[in-house]
Short mmCIF file of C-alpha atoms and ligand atoms in Angstrom, two decimals:
data_model
loop_
_atom_site.label_atom_id
_atom_site.label_comp_id
_atom_site.label_asym_id
_atom_site.label_seq_id
_atom_site.Cartn_x
_atom_site.Cartn_y
_atom_site.Cartn_z
CA MET A 1 74.00 107.63 82.64
CA LEU A 2 71.54 110.35 84.68
CA PHE A 3 73.73 108.49 87.61
CA SER A 4 76.24 109.69 86.52
CA LEU A 5 75.47 113.45 85.95
CA LEU A 6 74.06 113.41 89.81
CA LEU A 7 77.51 112.23 90.12
CA VAL A 8 78.81 115.49 88.22
CA ALA A 9 76.29 117.33 89.75
CA ALA A 10 77.11 117.15 92.65
CA ALA A 11 80.65 117.34 92.25
CA GLY A 12 80.03 120.70 90.04
CA MET A 13 78.11 121.82 94.13
CA GLY A 14 80.81 120.83 95.98
CA ALA A 15 83.69 123.37 94.32
CA ALA A 16 81.26 125.70 94.30
CA GLY A 17 81.12 126.04 98.49
CA VAL A 18 77.39 123.79 98.32
CA PRO A 19 78.43 121.00 100.11
CA ALA A 20 77.69 117.58 98.38
CA ALA A 21 74.30 115.87 99.78
CA PRO A 22 75.32 113.04 101.92
CA ARG A 23 73.67 110.50 99.94
CA ALA A 24 75.59 111.23 96.92
CA GLN A 25 78.56 110.99 98.39
CA ALA A 26 78.58 107.96 99.47
CA ALA A 27 77.46 106.89 95.68
CA ALA A 28 80.18 108.27 94.42
CA ALA A 29 82.70 106.25 97.48
CA THR A 30 81.94 102.74 95.46
CA ALA A 31 84.22 103.75 92.10
CA PRO A 32 83.27 101.16 89.54
CA LEU A 33 85.53 97.95 89.28
CA ASP A 34 87.12 98.84 86.04
CA ARG A 35 88.46 102.48 87.65
CA VAL A 36 91.84 101.05 88.30
CA VAL A 37 95.17 102.16 86.51
CA PRO A 38 97.00 100.53 85.48
CA ALA A 39 93.84 98.90 83.82
CA PRO A 40 93.03 95.18 85.39
CA ALA A 41 93.68 92.01 81.41
CA SER A 42 89.95 90.86 82.77
CA VAL A 43 86.92 93.02 84.45
CA ARG A 44 83.23 91.14 85.12
CA PRO A 45 81.08 93.19 87.57
CA GLY A 46 78.30 92.06 88.96
CA GLY A 47 76.43 91.81 92.04
CA ASP A 48 76.09 93.20 95.83
CA PRO A 49 79.21 94.98 96.27
CA TYR A 50 81.62 94.59 100.13
CA THR A 51 81.47 96.81 102.82
CA LEU A 52 83.91 97.00 104.94
CA THR A 53 82.62 97.01 108.58
CA ASP A 54 84.18 97.64 112.82
CA ARG A 55 84.03 94.07 112.48
CA THR A 56 86.23 93.04 109.05
CA GLY A 57 88.86 91.03 109.51
CA ILE A 58 91.99 90.21 106.35
CA ARG A 59 92.33 86.88 106.37
CA ILE A 60 95.25 84.63 105.33
CA PRO A 61 94.56 81.53 105.46
CA GLY A 62 97.37 79.35 105.64
CA GLY A 63 98.94 82.18 106.74
CA SER A 64 102.76 81.78 104.89
CA ALA A 65 105.24 84.17 106.61
CA GLU A 66 104.90 86.69 103.63
CA ALA A 67 100.94 86.19 102.87
CA ARG A 68 100.89 88.06 106.70
CA ARG A 69 103.52 90.55 105.76
CA ILE A 70 101.40 92.05 102.80
CA ALA A 71 98.04 91.79 105.12
CA GLY A 72 99.79 94.56 107.47
CA TYR A 73 100.94 96.08 104.94
CA LEU A 74 97.05 96.35 103.53
CA ALA A 75 96.40 97.08 107.71
CA GLY A 76 98.78 99.33 107.17
CA VAL A 77 96.60 101.79 105.16
CA LEU A 78 93.82 100.66 106.24
CA ARG A 79 93.36 101.61 109.65
CA PRO A 80 94.48 105.25 109.99
CA SER A 81 91.24 106.37 107.70
CA THR A 82 88.33 103.41 108.21
CA GLY A 83 89.28 103.06 112.01
CA TYR A 84 88.44 100.24 112.15
CA ALA A 85 91.23 97.69 114.40
CA LEU A 86 90.71 95.20 110.80
CA PRO A 87 92.77 92.38 113.19
CA VAL A 88 94.45 89.96 111.21
CA THR A 89 93.66 86.15 111.62
CA THR A 90 95.02 82.82 109.58
CA ARG A 91 91.20 81.79 110.30
CA ASP A 92 89.07 80.93 107.00
CA GLY A 93 85.67 83.11 106.90
CA ASP A 94 84.28 86.38 105.59
CA GLY A 95 86.12 89.73 104.95
CA ILE A 96 88.91 90.43 103.41
CA VAL A 97 90.69 87.34 102.55
CA LEU A 98 93.82 87.23 101.04
CA ARG A 99 95.23 83.25 99.45
CA LEU A 100 98.23 82.52 98.72
CA GLY A 101 98.33 79.52 96.27
CA GLY A 102 95.83 76.85 96.08
CA ARG A 103 92.83 76.39 93.26
CA GLY A 104 92.89 78.36 89.56
CA THR A 105 96.52 79.92 90.90
CA ALA A 106 99.02 78.16 89.03
CA GLY A 107 97.95 80.30 85.33
CA LEU A 108 97.80 83.56 87.41
CA GLY A 109 101.57 83.29 87.29
CA ALA A 110 104.73 85.62 89.00
CA GLU A 111 102.63 88.54 89.16
CA GLY A 112 98.99 88.34 88.75
CA TYR A 113 96.46 88.14 91.39
CA ARG A 114 92.29 87.10 91.03
CA LEU A 115 90.15 89.37 93.27
CA SER A 116 86.72 89.40 93.63
CA SER A 117 83.99 90.70 95.47
CA GLY A 118 80.56 89.98 96.83
CA SER A 119 78.64 91.01 99.97
CA ARG A 120 80.75 88.58 102.28
CA ALA A 121 83.95 89.07 101.37
CA VAL A 122 86.61 90.35 98.99
CA THR A 123 89.15 87.70 98.39
CA ILE A 124 92.45 88.61 96.90
CA SER A 125 94.12 85.52 95.32
CA ALA A 126 97.70 84.90 93.76
CA ALA A 127 99.90 81.54 92.67
CA ARG A 128 103.03 84.26 94.74
CA PRO A 129 103.18 86.77 96.86
CA ALA A 130 104.22 89.68 94.75
CA GLY A 131 100.34 89.27 92.62
CA LEU A 132 98.96 89.01 96.24
CA PHE A 133 100.47 92.59 97.08
CA HIS A 134 100.02 93.77 93.52
CA GLY A 135 95.62 92.75 93.93
CA VAL A 136 96.03 94.66 97.66
CA GLN A 137 97.18 98.16 94.82
CA THR A 138 94.05 96.89 93.33
CA LEU A 139 92.03 96.79 96.60
CA ARG A 140 93.70 100.42 97.65
CA GLN A 141 92.02 102.08 93.97
CA LEU A 142 88.96 100.76 94.63
CA LEU A 143 88.57 102.19 98.24
CA PRO A 144 87.01 105.79 98.45
CA THR A 145 89.99 108.16 97.79
CA ALA A 146 89.17 108.69 101.69
CA VAL A 147 91.33 105.88 102.63
CA GLU A 148 94.35 107.36 101.73
CA ARG A 149 94.38 109.58 104.63
CA ARG A 150 95.77 109.19 107.41
CA THR A 151 93.47 110.27 109.86
CA GLU A 152 89.96 109.05 110.69
CA GLN A 153 87.22 109.43 107.53
CA ALA A 154 83.95 109.09 107.45
CA GLY A 155 83.17 105.83 106.16
CA PRO A 156 80.96 103.71 104.22
CA TRP A 157 83.64 101.46 102.18
CA ARG A 158 82.69 99.97 99.50
CA VAL A 159 84.74 98.16 96.88
CA ALA A 160 81.81 97.19 93.93
CA GLY A 161 81.31 93.64 93.60
CA GLY A 162 83.00 91.95 90.67
CA THR A 163 85.61 90.03 89.58
CA ILE A 164 88.93 91.42 88.38
CA ALA A 165 91.85 88.64 86.78
CA ASP A 166 94.66 90.43 85.72
CA THR A 167 98.60 89.64 84.73
CA PRO A 168 101.07 91.68 83.39
CA ARG A 169 102.24 92.19 80.28
CA TYR A 170 105.75 93.20 80.54
CA ALA A 171 108.53 91.45 83.56
CA HIS A 172 110.23 94.75 83.59
CA ARG A 173 107.97 98.13 84.46
CA GLY A 174 110.97 100.15 85.73
CA ALA A 175 111.03 103.75 87.39
CA MET A 176 114.65 104.81 87.60
CA LEU A 177 116.15 107.92 89.98
CA ASP A 178 118.85 109.70 89.62
CA VAL A 179 120.06 109.86 93.07
CA SER A 180 123.58 111.49 91.72
CA ARG A 181 122.74 114.77 90.16
CA HIS A 182 121.20 115.70 92.76
CA PHE A 183 121.22 113.37 96.30
CA PHE A 184 118.10 112.10 97.65
CA THR A 185 117.80 110.51 101.84
CA VAL A 186 117.17 106.80 102.05
CA ALA A 187 113.24 108.75 103.55
CA GLN A 188 112.83 110.05 99.91
CA VAL A 189 113.82 106.96 97.86
CA LYS A 190 111.04 104.99 100.23
CA ARG A 191 108.46 107.73 99.37
CA TYR A 192 108.66 106.92 95.63
CA ILE A 193 108.86 103.38 96.32
CA ASP A 194 105.69 103.60 97.91
CA GLU A 195 104.06 105.49 94.76
CA LEU A 196 105.69 103.71 92.83
CA ALA A 197 104.54 99.89 94.27
CA MET A 198 101.02 101.82 93.31
CA TYR A 199 100.86 101.02 90.26
CA LYS A 200 102.34 97.93 90.10
CA VAL A 201 106.45 99.40 89.40
CA ASN A 202 108.44 96.50 89.83
CA ARG A 203 112.35 97.42 88.92
CA LEU A 204 113.69 100.53 90.88
CA HIS A 205 116.98 101.47 88.67
CA LEU A 206 119.24 104.16 90.85
CA HIS A 207 121.49 106.02 88.74
CA LEU A 208 124.16 105.65 91.58
CA SER A 209 127.49 107.22 89.98
CA ASP A 210 127.85 110.28 87.60
CA ASP A 211 129.49 113.13 87.18
CA GLN A 212 128.50 114.92 90.00
CA GLY A 213 128.38 112.81 92.54
CA TRP A 214 129.18 109.00 93.67
CA ARG A 215 126.30 107.82 95.62
CA ILE A 216 127.69 104.47 97.43
CA ALA A 217 130.59 104.02 100.04
CA LEU A 218 132.94 100.86 99.03
CA LYS A 219 135.42 99.23 101.01
CA SER A 220 137.81 99.55 98.64
CA TRP A 221 137.62 102.34 96.85
CA PRO A 222 136.29 104.84 100.11
CA ARG A 223 137.65 108.31 98.54
CA LEU A 224 134.73 107.36 96.23
CA ALA A 225 131.51 108.44 98.36
CA THR A 226 133.22 110.58 100.65
CA TYR A 227 135.64 112.78 98.43
CA GLY A 228 133.33 111.78 95.52
CA GLY A 229 130.17 112.14 96.79
CA SER A 230 130.46 114.87 98.68
CA THR A 231 129.05 117.69 96.54
CA GLN A 232 125.91 117.78 93.49
CA VAL A 233 124.44 120.08 91.12
CA GLY A 234 124.54 123.86 92.18
CA GLY A 235 127.68 122.77 94.78
CA GLY A 236 124.80 121.54 97.50
CA PRO A 237 126.48 119.29 100.06
CA GLY A 238 125.59 116.52 98.06
CA GLY A 239 126.18 112.99 100.70
CA TYR A 240 125.83 109.39 99.87
CA TYR A 241 124.07 105.82 101.14
CA THR A 242 126.27 103.76 103.26
CA LYS A 243 126.17 99.98 102.72
CA ASP A 244 123.09 99.84 105.60
CA ASP A 245 121.23 102.64 104.25
CA TYR A 246 121.34 100.67 100.87
CA ARG A 247 120.62 97.47 102.03
CA ALA A 248 117.41 99.57 103.65
CA ILE A 249 116.63 100.29 100.77
CA VAL A 250 116.49 97.50 98.53
CA ARG A 251 114.68 95.81 101.32
CA TYR A 252 112.14 98.08 101.33
CA ALA A 253 111.54 98.07 97.74
CA ALA A 254 111.69 93.92 98.32
CA ASP A 255 108.61 94.78 100.91
CA ARG A 256 106.72 95.78 98.36
CA TYR A 257 107.94 93.17 95.32
CA LEU A 258 110.20 96.32 93.70
CA THR A 259 113.90 95.05 92.74
CA VAL A 260 116.38 96.81 92.97
CA VAL A 261 119.13 97.51 89.47
CA PRO A 262 121.82 99.54 90.49
CA GLU A 263 124.18 101.50 87.50
CA ILE A 264 127.33 102.50 87.51
CA ASP A 265 127.72 104.67 84.81
CA MET A 266 131.18 104.11 82.71
CA PRO A 267 133.06 104.99 81.19
CA GLY A 268 131.55 108.34 80.40
CA HIS A 269 129.87 110.26 83.24
CA THR A 270 132.20 109.36 85.62
CA ASN A 271 133.67 112.76 86.79
CA ALA A 272 133.25 112.22 90.72
CA ALA A 273 135.23 108.90 90.34
CA LEU A 274 138.04 110.69 88.45
CA ALA A 275 138.35 113.57 90.82
CA SER A 276 138.10 111.36 93.54
CA TYR A 277 141.30 108.92 92.78
CA ALA A 278 143.92 110.60 90.04
CA GLU A 279 145.45 107.35 89.17
CA LEU A 280 142.23 106.40 87.18
CA ASN A 281 143.21 109.39 84.98
CA CYS A 282 144.74 108.73 81.84
CA ASN A 283 147.33 112.16 82.95
CA GLY A 284 147.61 110.90 86.46
CA GLN A 285 145.88 114.37 87.47
CA ALA A 286 142.64 114.18 89.68
CA PRO A 287 140.07 117.04 87.96
CA PRO A 288 138.49 119.33 90.25
CA LEU A 289 134.84 118.03 91.04
CA TYR A 290 131.90 118.79 89.21
CA THR A 291 128.50 121.20 89.78
CA GLY A 292 127.80 121.70 86.05
CA THR A 293 124.91 119.85 84.51
CA SER A 294 127.08 120.00 81.50
CA VAL A 295 127.59 115.88 80.03
CA GLY A 296 130.02 114.09 77.55
CA PHE A 297 133.53 115.43 79.01
CA SER A 298 134.38 112.44 81.36
CA SER A 299 135.81 108.89 80.61
CA LEU A 300 137.91 106.34 82.78
CA CYS A 301 141.14 106.23 81.51
CA VAL A 302 140.09 102.79 79.06
CA PRO A 303 144.08 101.46 78.24
CA LYS A 304 145.45 101.42 81.84
CA LYS A 305 145.01 98.14 83.95
CA VAL A 306 144.18 100.08 87.50
CA THR A 307 141.03 101.23 85.37
CA TYR A 308 139.51 97.39 85.72
CA ASP A 309 141.01 96.74 88.93
CA PHE A 310 139.22 99.32 90.04
CA ILE A 311 135.68 97.70 87.72
CA ASP A 312 136.14 94.66 89.86
CA ASP A 313 136.17 95.84 92.93
CA VAL A 314 133.29 98.33 92.20
CA ILE A 315 131.17 95.80 90.18
CA ARG A 316 132.24 92.73 93.29
CA GLU A 317 130.62 95.47 95.68
CA ILE A 318 127.52 95.88 94.01
CA ALA A 319 126.57 92.33 93.13
CA ALA A 320 126.67 91.57 97.03
CA LEU A 321 124.61 94.27 97.81
CA THR A 322 121.94 93.12 95.14
CA PRO A 323 119.95 90.51 95.08
CA GLY A 324 118.54 91.18 91.48
CA ARG A 325 120.03 89.37 88.30
CA TYR A 326 120.36 93.11 86.67
CA LEU A 327 123.74 95.61 87.30
CA HIS A 328 123.28 98.32 85.01
CA ILE A 329 126.47 100.22 83.77
CA GLY A 330 125.57 102.37 81.98
CA GLY A 331 127.33 103.65 78.90
CA ASP A 332 125.71 106.25 77.93
CA GLU A 333 127.20 109.72 76.13
CA ALA A 334 130.81 108.29 76.26
CA HIS A 335 131.55 111.56 74.08
CA SER A 336 135.12 111.69 75.54
CA THR A 337 136.39 108.14 74.71
CA SER A 338 137.16 106.75 71.16
CA HIS A 339 134.55 104.51 69.31
CA ASP A 340 137.92 101.55 69.37
CA ASP A 341 138.51 102.38 73.25
CA TYR A 342 134.46 102.38 73.77
CA VAL A 343 134.33 99.14 71.95
CA ALA A 344 137.00 97.45 73.74
CA PHE A 345 136.24 99.07 77.45
CA MET A 346 132.42 96.55 76.82
CA ASP A 347 134.53 93.92 75.78
CA LYS A 348 136.46 93.63 78.91
CA VAL A 349 133.41 95.35 81.59
CA GLN A 350 131.16 92.69 80.59
CA PRO A 351 132.66 89.41 81.63
CA VAL A 352 132.75 91.30 85.02
CA VAL A 353 129.62 91.64 85.40
CA ALA A 354 129.02 87.89 84.92
CA LYS A 355 131.61 86.69 86.63
CA TYR A 356 130.16 87.95 89.90
CA GLY A 357 127.10 86.80 88.73
CA LYS A 358 124.88 89.54 87.42
CA THR A 359 123.71 90.07 83.36
CA VAL A 360 124.40 93.67 82.29
CA ILE A 361 122.14 96.25 81.30
CA GLY A 362 122.99 99.09 79.32
CA TRP A 363 121.68 102.11 77.46
CA HIS A 364 121.46 101.21 73.83
CA GLN A 365 124.65 102.32 72.47
CA LEU A 366 125.96 99.20 74.29
CA THR A 367 124.89 97.68 70.92
CA GLY A 368 127.58 100.06 69.30
CA ALA A 369 130.13 97.39 71.15
CA HIS A 370 129.72 93.74 71.17
CA PRO A 371 126.78 93.45 73.94
CA ALA A 372 127.17 90.37 76.39
CA LYS A 373 125.29 87.60 75.09
CA ASP A 374 122.21 87.88 77.49
CA ALA A 375 122.76 91.57 78.05
CA VAL A 376 119.49 94.28 78.26
CA ALA A 377 119.84 97.09 76.53
CA GLN A 378 117.48 100.37 77.17
CA TYR A 379 116.20 102.19 74.37
CA TRP A 380 116.52 106.02 75.29
CA GLY A 381 116.36 107.58 71.78
CA TYR A 382 113.69 110.47 70.92
CA ASP A 383 111.51 111.57 67.00
CA LYS A 384 114.93 112.44 66.17
CA THR A 385 116.66 109.49 66.81
CA GLY A 386 119.09 109.07 63.41
CA ALA A 387 116.84 105.88 61.34
CA ALA A 388 120.99 104.30 61.63
CA GLU A 389 121.56 103.80 65.46
CA ARG A 390 117.64 103.02 65.62
CA ALA A 391 118.91 99.97 63.17
CA GLN A 392 121.28 99.91 65.57
CA VAL A 393 119.33 98.43 68.27
CA ALA A 394 117.04 96.61 66.01
CA ASP A 395 119.29 94.69 65.17
CA ALA A 396 120.86 94.19 68.56
CA ALA A 397 117.30 92.99 69.07
CA ARG A 398 116.85 90.42 66.31
CA ASN A 399 120.22 89.19 67.23
CA GLY A 400 119.20 88.03 71.08
CA THR A 401 119.67 91.78 72.93
CA ARG A 402 116.14 92.15 74.37
CA LEU A 403 115.07 95.95 75.17
CA ILE A 404 113.66 97.90 77.33
CA LEU A 405 112.24 101.25 76.09
CA SER A 406 112.67 103.99 77.78
CA PRO A 407 112.42 106.87 74.86
CA ALA A 408 113.32 110.03 75.68
CA ASP A 409 110.29 111.78 74.49
CA ARG A 410 107.62 109.23 75.61
CA ALA A 411 108.73 108.21 78.08
CA TYR A 412 111.42 110.45 80.20
CA LEU A 413 109.82 112.28 82.88
CA ASP A 414 112.55 114.94 83.58
CA MET A 415 111.13 116.52 80.01
CA LYS A 416 108.62 120.03 80.51
CA TYR A 417 105.12 119.19 80.51
CA ASP A 418 104.86 122.03 78.03
CA LYS A 419 106.68 125.51 77.96
CA ASN A 420 105.28 126.46 80.89
CA THR A 421 106.79 123.87 83.17
CA PRO A 422 109.06 125.48 85.75
CA LEU A 423 110.79 122.42 86.16
CA GLY A 424 112.64 119.92 84.07
CA LEU A 425 114.40 120.03 80.45
CA SER A 426 112.96 120.27 77.10
CA TRP A 427 116.06 118.10 75.01
CA ALA A 428 113.97 115.68 73.55
CA GLY A 429 110.65 118.54 73.44
CA TYR A 430 107.57 118.90 75.61
CA VAL A 431 106.30 115.46 77.11
CA ASP A 432 102.19 115.61 77.77
CA VAL A 433 100.40 113.72 79.67
CA ARG A 434 98.87 112.12 76.96
CA ARG A 435 102.35 111.68 74.19
CA SER A 436 103.67 109.89 77.63
CA TYR A 437 100.74 107.22 77.04
CA ASP A 438 99.68 107.01 73.68
CA TRP A 439 102.75 104.64 72.46
CA ASP A 440 102.76 100.92 72.21
CA PRO A 441 106.42 99.38 73.49
CA GLY A 442 105.75 95.88 71.68
CA SER A 443 105.37 97.99 67.76
CA TYR A 444 107.46 101.56 69.12
CA LEU A 445 110.65 100.37 67.57
CA GLN A 446 110.18 100.14 63.93
CA GLY A 447 112.61 96.35 63.39
CA ALA A 448 112.94 95.28 66.67
CA PRO A 449 110.77 91.65 67.53
CA ALA A 450 108.32 92.37 69.77
CA ASP A 451 108.56 89.96 72.04
CA SER A 452 113.15 91.04 72.65
CA VAL A 453 110.79 93.75 74.64
CA LEU A 454 111.74 93.05 77.92
CA GLY A 455 108.91 96.52 79.06
CA VAL A 456 109.81 99.64 79.56
CA GLU A 457 110.86 102.17 82.38
CA ALA A 458 110.31 105.93 83.37
CA PRO A 459 113.52 108.00 83.73
CA LEU A 460 113.94 110.67 86.14
CA TRP A 461 116.68 112.60 86.06
CA THR A 462 117.77 115.80 88.94
CA GLU A 463 120.15 118.19 87.12
CA THR A 464 117.18 120.65 87.91
CA LEU A 465 115.02 118.11 90.45
CA LYS A 466 115.78 118.98 94.23
CA THR A 467 112.83 117.73 96.56
CA SER A 468 110.83 115.10 96.83
CA ALA A 469 107.88 117.69 95.90
CA HIS A 470 109.75 118.35 92.63
CA LEU A 471 110.35 114.40 91.95
CA GLU A 472 106.35 113.67 92.79
CA TYR A 473 105.70 117.60 90.07
CA MET A 474 107.52 115.66 87.22
CA ALA A 475 106.41 112.38 87.94
CA PHE A 476 102.44 112.74 88.66
CA PRO A 477 100.25 112.37 86.20
CA ARG A 478 102.49 110.88 83.85
CA LEU A 479 104.63 108.02 85.43
CA PRO A 480 101.03 105.85 85.87
CA GLY A 481 100.91 106.11 82.00
CA ILE A 482 104.02 104.35 82.10
CA ALA A 483 103.56 101.93 84.36
CA GLU A 484 100.09 101.24 82.16
CA LEU A 485 102.05 100.59 79.04
CA GLY A 486 104.28 98.20 81.48
CA TRP A 487 101.56 96.36 82.85
CA SER A 488 97.98 96.00 80.90
CA PRO A 489 97.38 94.70 77.65
CA ALA A 490 97.71 96.02 74.82
CA GLY A 491 93.57 95.78 74.09
CA THR A 492 93.73 98.60 76.56
CA HIS A 493 94.56 100.88 75.30
CA ASP A 494 93.02 103.91 74.80
CA TRP A 495 93.67 107.29 75.98
CA GLY A 496 90.15 108.75 75.57
CA ALA A 497 89.28 105.87 78.85
CA TYR A 498 92.12 106.09 80.50
CA LYS A 499 92.28 110.03 80.87
CA GLU A 500 89.19 108.78 82.87
CA ARG A 501 91.13 106.48 85.60
CA LEU A 502 93.68 109.08 85.57
CA ALA A 503 91.54 111.76 87.41
CA ALA A 504 90.40 109.39 89.75
CA GLN A 505 93.47 108.99 90.64
CA GLY A 506 93.92 112.75 91.53
CA PRO A 507 91.87 112.87 94.75
CA ARG A 508 93.65 109.77 95.91
CA TRP A 509 97.45 112.17 95.50
CA ASP A 510 96.22 114.35 97.52
CA ALA A 511 95.41 112.41 100.02
CA LEU A 512 98.72 111.42 100.11
CA GLY A 513 99.66 115.29 99.81
CA ILE A 514 101.27 114.23 96.43
CA ASP A 515 101.51 117.64 94.60
CA TYR A 516 101.19 116.95 91.14
CA TYR A 517 100.75 118.93 87.81
CA HIS A 518 97.39 119.56 87.69
CA SER A 519 97.29 118.85 83.40
CA PRO A 520 94.50 120.69 82.11
CA GLU A 521 94.32 117.30 79.17
CA VAL A 522 92.94 115.05 82.57
CA PRO A 523 89.23 115.61 83.48
CA TRP A 524 90.55 115.83 87.61
CA PRO A 525 87.26 116.04 89.93
CA ALA A 526 86.61 119.63 91.36
CA ARG A 527 88.06 120.01 94.34
C1 TNX B 1 120.68 112.19 78.81
S1 TNX B 1 119.65 109.49 79.25
C2 TNX B 1 121.13 111.29 79.83
C3 TNX B 1 121.80 112.32 80.98
C4 TNX B 1 120.85 112.61 81.42
C5 TNX B 1 119.61 113.48 80.88
C6 TNX B 1 118.35 114.57 80.90
C7 TNX B 1 121.43 109.34 79.31
C8 TNX B 1 121.16 108.29 79.15
N1 TNX B 1 122.06 110.67 79.60
O1 TNX B 1 122.91 112.02 81.45
O2 TNX B 1 120.50 113.27 82.93
O3 TNX B 1 119.95 112.86 79.43
O4 TNX B 1 117.52 114.40 80.55
#
């Protein structure tokens, strides 16, 4: 208690322009073992801390290629700020130890890890590489925030003593980025991936096509990208990914244990495709490109045979670029498609996804058709969504459709925080930080069995967002809350404790150059 009062006093002095005493700074630099987002499943603090020094090595006993890659990633984070060499070696011993497989790791599953820290070593063990990687993210957060800077900083570099054992609540912890309304370059997408990886997000859903732009080059229908990708909201130049660009994104994500889920939205949200190929239109006439922000005015031509030749080609080429299991076919806001046409369309398209070896994800409107046996529906309703629509999704869930929860008034990162937020939309209301965090995915949709929930996802629609700074302002600080809902056991859920842990992330974002929204709901440390 006295200790934390001293810290508060030190922080207060810093804010007033008086340098904090070096001893207080050093003490403040050792984060308690449970000050991690997402909250770990179990934390047992105790014993001596571990201190990194210029003699510390990163050890990968056994030395698999993947453990070596993860060690290289960790070294890449730690070397610039500590100034230490941190050699990676396969010899066992003290230091930072990344242990893959072996005794006691089987129960950690595909993504879990154990981290134990004491005077001689900080050891991360996992059954699988993804677990090691997530453990490395925890280790980052246990080190002083200055570790995130890219120039040499003063230590000491201490990790509190004790043990964390951690596994995720849900298999799907996603983030969606809309690269159609505004195009984002490969470098911008990579930056977002790096940010997602810090919070153990494991799926990146890319919204690759919409009325305003088609963003992936396909061999079979080249004008989709070259013409359909040539603009964006507001009429800027747009852009698209070549297949090599797209493979680079998929690889970069995979190296950080995120699987890319590509979305081609249909039958609505298709103006860019309809503008590129006249024959896809029922009347045979291509509409102009679209740079506004309305929705619901476009539809593929359900009765035409060429529509399904087109879809077969598109899904075949996208599936071939996709190592992951899922392919998202959209299906939302098809207001220009009759209900019968919508059902007929989905009956024809879902088997094409299966034919190319993938599993369908669709926005929850898919539950109004006949979802395929293994299909996943992404729920994006909000407080004003009608009872009948909710019941339809819950019914589907009881019949085996699994759910990804993205309630728009909780998980939509493009909703304004409040009336003063300069970016974003507000059709689902304002979504402040507490509102985005304070709900339980397991009991959220009445009537849907808890085990139908595959996980959560935070969509970021980009009608109003043009730069990485814009994305970051909307995603931070809400994204880590959705990531925590996906990862942490329900028993850790507590706004009061969460906002303290979240506050401690602020200086990390400052160090990383992430310009986040300084929500007054969060007790950020004085800068
Ligand atoms: C609804 S969410 C949409 C998108 C918009 C978004 C803006 C969904 C499946 N459709 O087309 O970009 O709202 O918040």
